[in-house]
Coordinates of C-alpha atoms in Angstrom, one line a residue:
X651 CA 19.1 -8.9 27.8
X652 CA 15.9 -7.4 26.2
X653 CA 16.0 -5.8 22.8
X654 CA 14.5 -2.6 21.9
X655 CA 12.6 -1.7 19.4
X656 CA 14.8 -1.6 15.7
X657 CA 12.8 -0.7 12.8
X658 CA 14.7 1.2 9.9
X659 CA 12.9 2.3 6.7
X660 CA 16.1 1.2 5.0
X661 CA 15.3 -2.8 5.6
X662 CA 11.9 -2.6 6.7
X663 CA 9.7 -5.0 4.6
X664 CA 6.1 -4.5 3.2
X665 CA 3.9 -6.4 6.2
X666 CA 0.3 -7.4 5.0
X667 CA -2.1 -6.7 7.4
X668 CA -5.8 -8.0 7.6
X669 CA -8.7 -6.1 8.3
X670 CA -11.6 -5.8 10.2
X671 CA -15.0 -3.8 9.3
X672 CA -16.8 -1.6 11.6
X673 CA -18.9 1.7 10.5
X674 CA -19.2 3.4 7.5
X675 CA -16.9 5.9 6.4
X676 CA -16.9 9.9 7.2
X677 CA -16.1 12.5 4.7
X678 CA -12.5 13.6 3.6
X679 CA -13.0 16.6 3.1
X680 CA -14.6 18.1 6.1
X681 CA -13.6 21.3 8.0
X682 CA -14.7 22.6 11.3
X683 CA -16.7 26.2 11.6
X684 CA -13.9 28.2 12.2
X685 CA -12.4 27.0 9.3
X686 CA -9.5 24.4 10.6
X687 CA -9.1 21.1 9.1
X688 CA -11.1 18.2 10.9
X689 CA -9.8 15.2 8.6
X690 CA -6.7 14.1 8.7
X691 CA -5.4 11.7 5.2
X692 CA -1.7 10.4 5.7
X693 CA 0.9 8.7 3.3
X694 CA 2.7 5.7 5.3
X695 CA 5.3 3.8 3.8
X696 CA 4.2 -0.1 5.3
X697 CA 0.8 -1.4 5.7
X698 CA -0.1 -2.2 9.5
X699 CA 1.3 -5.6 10.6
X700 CA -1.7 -6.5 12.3
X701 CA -4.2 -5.6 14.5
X702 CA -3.2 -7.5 17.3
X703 CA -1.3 -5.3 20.0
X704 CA 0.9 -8.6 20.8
X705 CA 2.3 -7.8 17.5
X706 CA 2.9 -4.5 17.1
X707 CA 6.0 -2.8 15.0
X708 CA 7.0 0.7 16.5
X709 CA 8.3 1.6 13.0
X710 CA 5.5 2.6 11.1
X711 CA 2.0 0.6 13.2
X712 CA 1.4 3.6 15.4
X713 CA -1.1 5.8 13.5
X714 CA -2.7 2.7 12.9
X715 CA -2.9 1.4 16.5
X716 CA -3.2 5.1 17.9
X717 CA -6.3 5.6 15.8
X718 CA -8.4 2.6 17.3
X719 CA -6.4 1.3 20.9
X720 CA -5.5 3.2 23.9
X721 CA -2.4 3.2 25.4
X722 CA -1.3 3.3 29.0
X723 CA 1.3 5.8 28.8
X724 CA 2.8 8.2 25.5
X725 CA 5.6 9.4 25.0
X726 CA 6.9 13.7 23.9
X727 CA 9.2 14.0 21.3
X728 CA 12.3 14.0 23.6
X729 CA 11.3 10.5 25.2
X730 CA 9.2 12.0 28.2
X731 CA 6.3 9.4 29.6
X732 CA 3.1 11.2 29.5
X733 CA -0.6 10.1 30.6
X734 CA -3.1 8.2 28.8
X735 CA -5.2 5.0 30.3
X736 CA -2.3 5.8 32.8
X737 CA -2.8 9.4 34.8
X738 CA -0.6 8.5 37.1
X739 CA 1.7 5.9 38.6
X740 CA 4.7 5.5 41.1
X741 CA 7.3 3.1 41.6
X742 CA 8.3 1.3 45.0
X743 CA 11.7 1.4 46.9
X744 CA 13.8 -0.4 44.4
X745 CA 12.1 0.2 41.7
X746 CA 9.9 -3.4 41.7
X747 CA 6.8 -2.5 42.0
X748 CA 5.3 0.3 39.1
X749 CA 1.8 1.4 40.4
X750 CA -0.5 2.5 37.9
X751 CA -3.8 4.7 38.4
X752 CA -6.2 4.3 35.9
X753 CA -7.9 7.5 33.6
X754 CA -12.2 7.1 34.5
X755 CA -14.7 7.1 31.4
X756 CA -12.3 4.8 29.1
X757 CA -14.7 1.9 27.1
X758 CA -14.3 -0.6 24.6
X759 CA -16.4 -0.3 21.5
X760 CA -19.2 -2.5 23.1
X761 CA -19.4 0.0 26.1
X762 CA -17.7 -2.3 28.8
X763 CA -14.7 -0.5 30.9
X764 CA -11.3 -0.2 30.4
X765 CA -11.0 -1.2 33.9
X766 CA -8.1 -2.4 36.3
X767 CA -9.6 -6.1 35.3
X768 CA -9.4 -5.6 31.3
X769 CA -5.8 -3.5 31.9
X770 CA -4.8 -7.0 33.6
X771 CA -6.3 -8.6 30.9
X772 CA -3.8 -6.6 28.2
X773 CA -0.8 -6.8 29.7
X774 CA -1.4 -10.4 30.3
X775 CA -1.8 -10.8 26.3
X776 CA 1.3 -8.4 26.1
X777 CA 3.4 -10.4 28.4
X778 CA 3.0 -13.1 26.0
X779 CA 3.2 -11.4 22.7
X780 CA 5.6 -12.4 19.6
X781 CA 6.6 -8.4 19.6
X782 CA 5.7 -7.5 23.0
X783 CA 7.1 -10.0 25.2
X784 CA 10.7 -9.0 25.4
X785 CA 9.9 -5.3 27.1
X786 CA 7.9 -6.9 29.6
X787 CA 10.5 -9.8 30.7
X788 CA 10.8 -8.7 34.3
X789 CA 7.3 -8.3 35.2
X790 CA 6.2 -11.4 37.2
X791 CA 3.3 -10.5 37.9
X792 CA 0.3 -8.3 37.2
X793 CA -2.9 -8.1 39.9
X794 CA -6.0 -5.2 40.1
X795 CA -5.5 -3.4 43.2
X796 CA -8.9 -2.1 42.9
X797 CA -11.4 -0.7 39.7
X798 CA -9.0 1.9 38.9
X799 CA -5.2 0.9 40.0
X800 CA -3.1 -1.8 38.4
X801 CA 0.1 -3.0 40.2
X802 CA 2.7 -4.5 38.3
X803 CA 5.5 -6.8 39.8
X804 CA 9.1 -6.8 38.2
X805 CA 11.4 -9.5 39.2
X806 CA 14.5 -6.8 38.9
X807 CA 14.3 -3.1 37.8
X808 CA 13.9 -1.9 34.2
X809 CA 14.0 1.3 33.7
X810 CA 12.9 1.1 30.2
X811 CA 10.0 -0.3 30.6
X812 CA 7.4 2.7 30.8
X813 CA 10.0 4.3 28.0
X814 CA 8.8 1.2 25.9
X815 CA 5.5 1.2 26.9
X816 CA 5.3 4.6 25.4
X817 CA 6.2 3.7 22.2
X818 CA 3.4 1.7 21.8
X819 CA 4.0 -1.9 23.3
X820 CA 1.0 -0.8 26.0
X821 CA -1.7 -0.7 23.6
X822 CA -4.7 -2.7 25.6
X823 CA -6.8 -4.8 23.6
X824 CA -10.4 -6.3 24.6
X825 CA -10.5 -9.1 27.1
X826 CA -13.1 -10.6 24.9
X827 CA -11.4 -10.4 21.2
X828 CA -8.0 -11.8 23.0
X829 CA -9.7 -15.5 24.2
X830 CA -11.6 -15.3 20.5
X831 CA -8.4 -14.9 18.8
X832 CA -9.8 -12.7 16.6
X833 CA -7.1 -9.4 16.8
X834 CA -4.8 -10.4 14.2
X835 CA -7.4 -9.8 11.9
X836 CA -10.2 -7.5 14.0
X837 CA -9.2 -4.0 16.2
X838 CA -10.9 -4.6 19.6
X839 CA -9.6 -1.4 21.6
X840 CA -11.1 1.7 23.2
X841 CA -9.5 4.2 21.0
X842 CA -10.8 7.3 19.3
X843 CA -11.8 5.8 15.7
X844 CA -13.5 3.2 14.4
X845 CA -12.3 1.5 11.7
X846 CA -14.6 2.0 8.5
X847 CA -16.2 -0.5 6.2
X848 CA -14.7 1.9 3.1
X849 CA -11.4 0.4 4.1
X850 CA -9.2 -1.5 1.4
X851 CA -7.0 -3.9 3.2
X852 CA -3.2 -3.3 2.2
X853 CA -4.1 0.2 0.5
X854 CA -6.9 2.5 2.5
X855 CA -8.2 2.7 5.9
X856 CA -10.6 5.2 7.0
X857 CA -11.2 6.4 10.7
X858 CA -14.0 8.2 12.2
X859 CA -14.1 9.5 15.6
X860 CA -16.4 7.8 18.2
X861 CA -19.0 10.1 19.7
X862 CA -18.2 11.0 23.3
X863 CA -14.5 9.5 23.1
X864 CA -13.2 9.7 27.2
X865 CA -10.0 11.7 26.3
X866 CA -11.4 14.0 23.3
X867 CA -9.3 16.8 23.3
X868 CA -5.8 15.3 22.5
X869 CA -7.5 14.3 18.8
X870 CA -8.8 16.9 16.8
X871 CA -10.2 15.5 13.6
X872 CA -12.8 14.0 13.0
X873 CA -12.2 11.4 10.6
X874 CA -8.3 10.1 9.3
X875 CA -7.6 8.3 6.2
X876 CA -3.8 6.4 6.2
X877 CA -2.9 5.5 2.7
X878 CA -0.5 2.9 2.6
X879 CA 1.9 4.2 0.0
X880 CA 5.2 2.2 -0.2
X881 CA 7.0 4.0 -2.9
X882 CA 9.0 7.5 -1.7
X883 CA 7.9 8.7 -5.3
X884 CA 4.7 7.8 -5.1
X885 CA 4.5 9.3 -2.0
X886 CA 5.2 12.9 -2.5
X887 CA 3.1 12.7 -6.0
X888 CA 0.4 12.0 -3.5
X889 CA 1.1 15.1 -1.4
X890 CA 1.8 17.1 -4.2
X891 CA -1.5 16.4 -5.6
X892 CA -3.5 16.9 -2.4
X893 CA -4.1 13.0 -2.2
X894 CA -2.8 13.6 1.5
X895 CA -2.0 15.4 4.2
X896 CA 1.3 14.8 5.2
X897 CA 4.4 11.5 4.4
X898 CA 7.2 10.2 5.5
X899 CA 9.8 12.1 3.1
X900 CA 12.9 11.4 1.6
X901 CA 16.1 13.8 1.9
X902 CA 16.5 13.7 -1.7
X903 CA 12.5 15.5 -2.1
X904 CA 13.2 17.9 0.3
X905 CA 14.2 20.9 -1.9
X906 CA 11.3 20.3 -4.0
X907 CA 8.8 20.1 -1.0
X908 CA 10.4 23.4 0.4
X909 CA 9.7 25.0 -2.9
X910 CA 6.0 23.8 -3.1
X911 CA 5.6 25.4 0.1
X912 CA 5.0 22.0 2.1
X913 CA 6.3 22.3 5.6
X914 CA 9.2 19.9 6.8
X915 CA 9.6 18.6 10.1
X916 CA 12.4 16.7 11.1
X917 CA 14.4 14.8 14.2
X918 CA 17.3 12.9 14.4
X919 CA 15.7 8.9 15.1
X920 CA 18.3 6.6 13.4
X921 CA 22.7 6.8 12.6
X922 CA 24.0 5.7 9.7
X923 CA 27.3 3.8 9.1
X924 CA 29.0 0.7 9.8
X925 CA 28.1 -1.8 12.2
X926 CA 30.3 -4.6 13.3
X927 CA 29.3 -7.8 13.6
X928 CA 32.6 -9.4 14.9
X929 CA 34.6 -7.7 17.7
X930 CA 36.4 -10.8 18.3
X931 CA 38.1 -11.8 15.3
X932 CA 35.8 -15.2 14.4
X933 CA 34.9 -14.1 10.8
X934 CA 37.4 -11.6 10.0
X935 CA 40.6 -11.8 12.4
X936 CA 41.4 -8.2 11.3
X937 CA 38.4 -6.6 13.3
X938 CA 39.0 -8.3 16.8
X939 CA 41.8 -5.8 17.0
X940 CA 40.2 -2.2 18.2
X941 CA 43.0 -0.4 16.5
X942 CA 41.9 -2.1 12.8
X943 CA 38.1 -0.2 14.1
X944 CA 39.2 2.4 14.5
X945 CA 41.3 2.8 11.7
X946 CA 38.1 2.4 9.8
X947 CA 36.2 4.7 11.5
X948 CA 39.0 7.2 10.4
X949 CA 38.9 6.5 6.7
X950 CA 35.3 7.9 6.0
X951 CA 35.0 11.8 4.8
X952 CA 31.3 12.0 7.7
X953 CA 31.2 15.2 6.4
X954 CA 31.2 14.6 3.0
X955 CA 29.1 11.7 3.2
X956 CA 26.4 13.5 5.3
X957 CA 26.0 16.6 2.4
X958 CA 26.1 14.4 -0.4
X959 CA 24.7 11.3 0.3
X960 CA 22.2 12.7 3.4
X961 CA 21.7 16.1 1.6
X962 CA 22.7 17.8 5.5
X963 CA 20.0 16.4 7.1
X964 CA 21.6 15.2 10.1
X965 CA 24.9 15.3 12.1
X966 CA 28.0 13.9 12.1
X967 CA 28.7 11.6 14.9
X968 CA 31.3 9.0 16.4
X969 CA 28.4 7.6 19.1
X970 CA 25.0 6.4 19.0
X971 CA 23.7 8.0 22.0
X972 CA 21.5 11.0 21.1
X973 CA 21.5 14.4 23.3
X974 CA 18.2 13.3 24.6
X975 CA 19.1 10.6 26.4
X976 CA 21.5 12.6 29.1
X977 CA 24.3 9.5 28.7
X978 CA 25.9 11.4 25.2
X979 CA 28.9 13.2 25.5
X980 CA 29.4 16.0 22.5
X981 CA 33.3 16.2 22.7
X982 CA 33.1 12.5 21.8
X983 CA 31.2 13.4 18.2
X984 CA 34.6 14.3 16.5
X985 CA 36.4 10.9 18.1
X986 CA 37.2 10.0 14.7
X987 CA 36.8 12.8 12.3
X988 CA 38.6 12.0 8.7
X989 CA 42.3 11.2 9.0
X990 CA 44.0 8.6 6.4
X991 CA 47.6 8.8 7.8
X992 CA 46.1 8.2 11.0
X993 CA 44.2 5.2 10.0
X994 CA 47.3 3.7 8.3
X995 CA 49.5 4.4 11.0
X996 CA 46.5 2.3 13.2
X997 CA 46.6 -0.6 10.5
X998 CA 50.2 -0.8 10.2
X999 CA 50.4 -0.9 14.6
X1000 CA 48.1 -3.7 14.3
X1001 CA 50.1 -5.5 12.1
X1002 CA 48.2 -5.1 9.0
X1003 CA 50.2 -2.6 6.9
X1004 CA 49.8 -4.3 4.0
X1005 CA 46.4 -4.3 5.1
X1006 CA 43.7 -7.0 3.8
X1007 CA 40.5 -8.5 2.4
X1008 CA 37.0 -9.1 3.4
X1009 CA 33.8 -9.5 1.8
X1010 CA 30.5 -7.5 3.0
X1011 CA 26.6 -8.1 2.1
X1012 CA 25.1 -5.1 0.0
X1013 CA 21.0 -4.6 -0.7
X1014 CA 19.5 -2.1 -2.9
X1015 CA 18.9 -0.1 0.2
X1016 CA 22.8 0.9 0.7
X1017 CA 23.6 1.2 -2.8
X1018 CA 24.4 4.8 -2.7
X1019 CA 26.9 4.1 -0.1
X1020 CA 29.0 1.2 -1.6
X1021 CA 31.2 3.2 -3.8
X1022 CA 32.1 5.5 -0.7
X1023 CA 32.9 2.7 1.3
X1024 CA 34.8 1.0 -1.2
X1025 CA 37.0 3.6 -2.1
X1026 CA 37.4 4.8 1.7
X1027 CA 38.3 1.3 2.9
X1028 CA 40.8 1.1 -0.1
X1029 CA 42.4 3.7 0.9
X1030 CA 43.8 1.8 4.0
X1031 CA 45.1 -1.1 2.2
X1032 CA 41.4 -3.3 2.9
X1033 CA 39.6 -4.4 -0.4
X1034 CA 36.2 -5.3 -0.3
X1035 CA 34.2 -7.5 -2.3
X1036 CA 29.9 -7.4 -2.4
X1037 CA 27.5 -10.3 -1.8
X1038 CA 24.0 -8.5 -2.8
X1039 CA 21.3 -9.8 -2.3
X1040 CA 17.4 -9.0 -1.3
X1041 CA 16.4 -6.8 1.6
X1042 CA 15.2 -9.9 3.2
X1043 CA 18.3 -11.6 3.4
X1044 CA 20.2 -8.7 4.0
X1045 CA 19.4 -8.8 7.4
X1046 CA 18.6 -12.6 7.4
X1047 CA 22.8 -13.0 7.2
X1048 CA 24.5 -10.5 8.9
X1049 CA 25.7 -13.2 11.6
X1050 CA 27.8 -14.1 8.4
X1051 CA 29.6 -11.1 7.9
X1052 CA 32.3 -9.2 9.7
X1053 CA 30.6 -5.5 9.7
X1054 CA 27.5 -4.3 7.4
X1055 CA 26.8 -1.2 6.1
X1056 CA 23.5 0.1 8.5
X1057 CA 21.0 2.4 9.6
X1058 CA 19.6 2.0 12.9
X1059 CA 17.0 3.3 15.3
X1060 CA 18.0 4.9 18.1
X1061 CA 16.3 5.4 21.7
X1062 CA 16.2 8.7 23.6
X1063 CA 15.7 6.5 26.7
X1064 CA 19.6 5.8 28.2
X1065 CA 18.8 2.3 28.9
X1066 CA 16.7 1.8 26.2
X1067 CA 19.9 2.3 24.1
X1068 CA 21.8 0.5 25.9
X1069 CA 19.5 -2.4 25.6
X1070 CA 19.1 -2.0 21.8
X1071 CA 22.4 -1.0 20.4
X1072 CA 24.6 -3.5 22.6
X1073 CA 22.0 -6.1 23.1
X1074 CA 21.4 -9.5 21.2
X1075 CA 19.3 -8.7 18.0
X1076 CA 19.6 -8.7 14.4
X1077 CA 22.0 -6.1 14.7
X1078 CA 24.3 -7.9 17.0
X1079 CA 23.8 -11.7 15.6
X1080 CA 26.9 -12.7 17.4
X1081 CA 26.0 -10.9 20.8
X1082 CA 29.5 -9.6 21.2
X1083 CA 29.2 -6.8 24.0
X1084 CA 27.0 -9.7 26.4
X1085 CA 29.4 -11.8 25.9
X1086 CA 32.6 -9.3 26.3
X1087 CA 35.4 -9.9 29.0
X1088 CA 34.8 -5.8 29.9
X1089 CA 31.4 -5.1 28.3
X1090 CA 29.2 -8.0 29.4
X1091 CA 29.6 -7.2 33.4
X1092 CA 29.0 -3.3 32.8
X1093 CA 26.2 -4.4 30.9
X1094 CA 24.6 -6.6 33.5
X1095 CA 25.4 -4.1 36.5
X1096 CA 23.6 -0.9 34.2
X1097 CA 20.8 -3.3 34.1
X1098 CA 20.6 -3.8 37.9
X1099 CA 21.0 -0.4 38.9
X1100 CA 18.4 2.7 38.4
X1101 CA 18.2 6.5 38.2
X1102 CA 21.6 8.7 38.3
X1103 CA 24.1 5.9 39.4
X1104 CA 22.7 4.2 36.2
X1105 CA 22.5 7.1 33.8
X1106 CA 26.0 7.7 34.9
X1107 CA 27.3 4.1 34.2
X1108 CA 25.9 4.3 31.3
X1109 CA 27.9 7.4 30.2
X1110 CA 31.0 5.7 31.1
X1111 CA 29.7 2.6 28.9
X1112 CA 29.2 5.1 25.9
X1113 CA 33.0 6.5 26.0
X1114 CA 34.3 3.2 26.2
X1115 CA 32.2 2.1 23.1
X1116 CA 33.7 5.0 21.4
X1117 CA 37.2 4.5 21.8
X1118 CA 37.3 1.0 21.0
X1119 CA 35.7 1.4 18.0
X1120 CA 32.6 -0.6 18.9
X1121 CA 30.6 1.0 16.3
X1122 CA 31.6 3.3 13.2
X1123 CA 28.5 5.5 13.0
X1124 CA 28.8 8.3 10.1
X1125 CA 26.2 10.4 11.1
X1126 CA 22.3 10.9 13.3
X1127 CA 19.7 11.0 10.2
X1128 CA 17.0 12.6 10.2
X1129 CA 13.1 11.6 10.0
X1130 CA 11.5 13.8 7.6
X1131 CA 7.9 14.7 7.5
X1132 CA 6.3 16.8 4.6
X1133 CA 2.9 18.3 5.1
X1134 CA 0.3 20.2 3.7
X1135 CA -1.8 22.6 6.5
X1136 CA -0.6 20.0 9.1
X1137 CA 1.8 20.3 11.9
X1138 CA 3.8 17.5 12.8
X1139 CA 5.3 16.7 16.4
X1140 CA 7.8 13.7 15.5
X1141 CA 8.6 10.7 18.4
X1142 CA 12.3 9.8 18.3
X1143 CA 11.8 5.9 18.2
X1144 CA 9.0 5.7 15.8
X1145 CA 9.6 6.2 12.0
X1146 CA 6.1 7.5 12.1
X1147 CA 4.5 9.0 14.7
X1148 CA 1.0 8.0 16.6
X1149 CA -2.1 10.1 15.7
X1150 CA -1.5 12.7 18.6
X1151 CA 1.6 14.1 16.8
X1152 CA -0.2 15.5 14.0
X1153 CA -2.4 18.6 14.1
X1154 CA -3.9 21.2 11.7
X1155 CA -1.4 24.3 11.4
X1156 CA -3.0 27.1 12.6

């Protein structure tokens, strides 16, 4: 079982990235003759991970990578694949063969082609990367039909796999920089910057557009400055004092950036709530009983928690399937709205009237939920006790724990949810849905089937996850953006967006 992608701001840790030096650095400032912005400066909370596609983080690496690599395909805000390298492609009976047709005019910065040969060459190095590897587990094989076509062979069908090339894990790098080993540290792609000289490694990159860039229109300024600005503070003081363009906000800065007049844009990309760790009793015999699941998915006030702690920026939810991925079902969101008595009656069936005790990990991060959870799980006889410790190790131990608080990242592709929410991962250190009597064989027929028989399956999958409690979601959060003259188009699945979501308001 592959893993999608699963970056959340609230764990995500500071990545040092190296840098490479290429031109010199184009002005901030400029503006075009009609008067619309041509530069582009952004806030973004981590620094790039590295330059090497092979290790790209969907979270926050995409206006990095999108500034100087090409992908194959994109993705729209509701998860649709769109063109890039890739104009076109089609898939063979049972779904085993993807054909791709290659965009004309592409070139690396030392003018060779992004060819069918270099596009081989890519997703060769992608196959094998330490972040790339897993989305690309059933392809077998990949050969150059010709110049222009590339034909990859699966071993099985995956219907996520042009979802998650989308999202960035089809960025194609330089033959030539891959058998130098020099990405980690160097950009070697045929995107539309250039990476400046001006650059500060860790704190300030500078862009500037290549001259005669093959898919020009989709990118309208001229040169783009990414700040890396780690603090949410720090972040709006540098909108605020025209520092830069547009950030990643914070629910609790959203008043005071609708009353400066910055525009907020917004989609749901992550639920927040409980997780647990251990469906089948092995840490905490109390939680391998659905009834003791769902009697804590009662106890919590959603409502209450998504005004006061998420200021209203989401909704409430009892499933982790969004809209957009045609497997949610909305009569399922108020499965488990607030009800004590009922929660108690759930504990007491379960044998547990008297209810019991368990301990659960806590980070800085989830501080401003421990109280609510405390008091909400007292309330049905369980008392909890805190381990805290560094974000780090937060996620480092959750295979030691019986739930965790969490916020998650969700995927508007069905399988791609599947895959991610119910797959092995840090999330699921114990693997429990795989390794289910009911679960695990759903699981592994969804994965063998395609189109609507497998959109439908997994619809089915997401009520039965719901009524037994699998996960205790509060609520879909929100990604805010706050800009300044910019327009931003946000990706569910990236916590910030690639380069082609972000345009000058007109």
């Amino acid at each position: 079982m592959k893993n999608s992608q699963t970056v959340t701001a609230a764990i995500a840790l500071v990545a040092v990235g190296a840098l490479g030096a290429c031109s010199s650095s184009g002005s901030s400032d400029a503006a075009s003759s009609d008067g619309a912005a041509t530069s582009l400066s952004i806030g973004n909370m981590l620094d790039v991970s590295s330059w090497d596609p092979g290790d790209y983080a969907a979270g926050f690496d995409a206006p990095y990578y999108s500034a100087v690599y090409d992908p194959l395909v994109t993705l729209s805000t509701d998860g649709d694949i769109e063109p890039w390298l890739a104009v076109d492609w089609t898939w063979s009976d049972g779904d085993t063969t993807l054909t791709m047709d290659l965009a004309s005019g592409a070139t690396f910065e030392d003018g060779s082609p992004v060819d069918a040969d270099a596009v081989v060459a890519g997703l060769d190095h992608l196959r094998e990367g330490a972040s790339t590897a897993t989305f690309y587990s059933e392809v077998t094989d990949v050969q150059a039909a010709d110049d222009d076509t590339v034909v990859l062979t699966l071993s099985a069908p995956d219907s996520s796999l042009l979802y998650h090339m989308g999202l960035g894990y089809s960025y194609i790098a330089q033959s030539s920089a891959i058998e130098a080993g020099t990405l980690a540290t160097t950009p070697a792609g045929s995107g539309p910057y250039e990476l400046d000289s001006s650059s500060q490694a860790g704190s300030t990159y500078d862009f500037t557009k290549k001259d005669g860039y093959w898919n020009d229109d989709e990118l309208p300024y001229s040169t783009v400055e990414i700040q890396v600005l780690t603090d949410s503070t720090a972040r709006f003081n540098a909108l605020a004092s025209g520092q830069v363009d547009t950030i990643l906000g914070v629910s609790s800065s959203a008043a005071e950036a609708e009353s400066d007049g910055f525009t907020i844009d917004s989609v749901e990309t992550s639920w927040t709530g409980l997780m647990f760790t251990d469906r089948a009793g092995e840490i905490v015999t109390a939680l391998g009983d659905e009834r003791v699941r769902q009697a804590i998915s009662y106890a919590f006030d959603k409502e209450t928690i998504l005004e006061e702690i998420g200021l209203g920026f989401g909704t409430v939810t009892s499933q982790v399937f969004l809209e957009q991925t045609g497997a949610a079902d909305s009569s399922l969101d108020d499965t488990y709205s607030y009800d004590v008595d009922k929660a108690k009656e759930l504990m007491a069936e379960a044998g547990y009237a008297d209810g019991f005790s368990m301990t659960l990990p806590l980070s800085t991060s989830f501080e401003p939920y421990q109280a609510i959870t405390e008091q909400s799980l007292a309330a049905i006889g369980i008392t909890v006790t805190w381990d805290q410790m560094s974000q780090a190790d937060y996620q480092a131990n959750l295979g030691s724990y019986g739930m965790f608080l969490c916020t998650y990242a969700v995927d508007s592709n069905a399988y791609a949810n599947v895959q991610s929410q119910a797959g092995a991962g840090w999330i699921n250190p114990l693997d429990s849905a795989t390794n289910d009597a009911t679960f695990g064989p759903e699981i592994e027929a969804i994965a063998a089937s395609t189109g609507d028989e497998q959109l439908a399956a997994i619809t089915e999958l997401n009520q039965q996850l719901v009524e037994s409690a699998w996960f205790a979601p509060w609520y879909f959060a929100e990604n805010l953006y706050f800009s300044d003259g910019v327009d931003v188009t946000p990706v569910v699945g990236l916590m910030f967006p690639p380069l082609t979501s972000f345009a000058p308001q007109a």
